[in-house]
Amino acid sequence: MFKEFIGSLIKNNIGSLIKSIIEVFKFFIDYFRRNKIIKYIINNKDSQCLHFDDIVQKTKLTPKIIYYQLKKLEENGAILDLSSDLDGCREFELIRILNIDII
């Protein structure tokens, strides 16, 4: 009985340790992806608008990842206008930067 208790205790702790390690890796991957996008935005801050496709090409990230990271930036206080272009380009084609504070 004692062996079973110790075995289950170790098994549960190893499982939670592995989950924690995975969460840390996810955090750093998100951080570096977001940092890549922020650097691109800062380097092109003089532009009134940034095209989504340009961000995809320059950062080498997928559109889904970029959109997710931009939403995370908005949640953290960046003010971004994700809007479609007037001539019928696909949704979120244009990213207009109204104000972005990077800490």
Coordinates of C-alpha atoms in Angstrom, one line a residue:
M1 CA 0.0 0.0 0.0
F2 CA 2.8 2.4 0.9
K3 CA 4.6 1.6 -2.4
E4 CA 1.4 2.3 -4.3
F5 CA 1.0 5.6 -2.5
I6 CA 4.5 6.7 -3.2
G7 CA 4.2 5.5 -6.8
S8 CA 1.0 7.5 -7.4
L9 CA 2.5 10.5 -5.7
I10 CA 5.6 10.4 -8.0
K11 CA 3.4 9.8 -11.0
N12 CA 1.2 12.8 -10.2
N13 CA 4.1 15.1 -9.5
I14 CA 5.9 14.1 -12.7
G15 CA 2.7 14.7 -14.7
S16 CA 2.2 18.2 -13.2
L17 CA 5.9 18.9 -13.7
I18 CA 5.6 18.0 -17.4
K19 CA 2.5 20.2 -17.7
S20 CA 4.4 23.1 -16.1
I21 CA 7.4 22.7 -18.5
I22 CA 5.0 22.7 -21.5
E23 CA 3.3 25.9 -20.2
V24 CA 6.7 27.6 -19.8
F25 CA 7.7 26.6 -23.4
K26 CA 4.4 27.9 -24.7
F27 CA 4.9 31.2 -22.8
F28 CA 8.4 31.7 -24.3
I29 CA 7.3 30.7 -27.8
D30 CA 4.4 33.3 -27.6
Y31 CA 6.8 35.9 -26.2
F32 CA 9.3 35.5 -29.0
R33 CA 6.6 35.5 -31.7
R34 CA 5.0 38.7 -30.2
N35 CA 8.5 40.3 -29.9
K36 CA 9.1 39.6 -33.6
I37 CA 5.9 41.3 -34.5
I38 CA 6.5 44.3 -32.1
K39 CA 10.0 44.8 -33.6
Y40 CA 8.5 44.8 -37.1
I41 CA 5.9 47.4 -36.0
I42 CA 8.5 49.6 -34.3
N43 CA 10.8 49.4 -37.4
N44 CA 7.9 50.6 -39.5
K45 CA 6.3 53.0 -37.1
D46 CA 6.5 55.9 -39.6
S47 CA 4.0 54.1 -41.9
Q48 CA 0.4 55.1 -41.4
C49 CA -0.7 51.5 -42.2
L50 CA 0.9 48.1 -42.3
H51 CA -0.2 45.4 -44.6
F52 CA -0.9 42.1 -43.0
D53 CA 0.9 40.2 -45.8
D54 CA 4.0 42.3 -45.3
I55 CA 4.1 41.2 -41.6
V56 CA 3.6 37.6 -42.7
Q57 CA 6.5 37.8 -45.1
K58 CA 8.9 39.7 -42.8
T59 CA 8.3 37.7 -39.6
K60 CA 7.9 34.3 -41.3
L61 CA 4.9 33.6 -39.0
T62 CA 1.6 32.2 -40.2
P63 CA -1.4 34.6 -40.5
K64 CA -3.2 32.7 -37.7
I65 CA -0.3 33.1 -35.3
I66 CA 0.1 36.8 -36.2
Y67 CA -3.6 37.5 -35.7
Y68 CA -3.5 35.7 -32.3
Q69 CA -0.4 37.6 -31.2
L70 CA -2.0 41.0 -32.3
K71 CA -5.1 40.1 -30.3
K72 CA -2.8 39.4 -27.3
L73 CA -1.1 42.8 -27.8
E74 CA -4.5 44.4 -27.7
E75 CA -5.4 42.6 -24.5
N76 CA -2.2 44.0 -23.0
G77 CA -3.0 47.6 -23.9
A78 CA -1.9 48.2 -27.5
I79 CA -4.5 50.0 -29.6
L80 CA -4.6 48.4 -33.0
D81 CA -7.2 48.9 -35.7
L82 CA -7.6 45.6 -37.5
S83 CA -9.7 46.5 -40.4
S84 CA -10.3 45.5 -44.0
D85 CA -9.1 47.6 -46.9
L86 CA -11.7 49.7 -48.7
D87 CA -11.2 48.0 -52.1
G88 CA -12.4 44.6 -50.9
C89 CA -9.2 43.0 -49.7
R90 CA -9.5 40.1 -47.4
E91 CA -10.4 40.7 -43.8
F92 CA -7.6 42.1 -41.6
E93 CA -5.6 43.0 -44.6
L94 CA -4.7 46.4 -43.2
I95 CA -3.3 47.0 -39.7
R96 CA -3.5 50.6 -38.7
I97 CA -1.5 51.5 -35.7
L98 CA -3.2 54.2 -33.6
N99 CA -1.0 53.9 -30.5
I100 CA 1.3 51.2 -29.2
D101 CA 3.2 51.4 -26.0
I102 CA 5.9 48.9 -25.6
I103 CA 7.3 48.3 -22.1

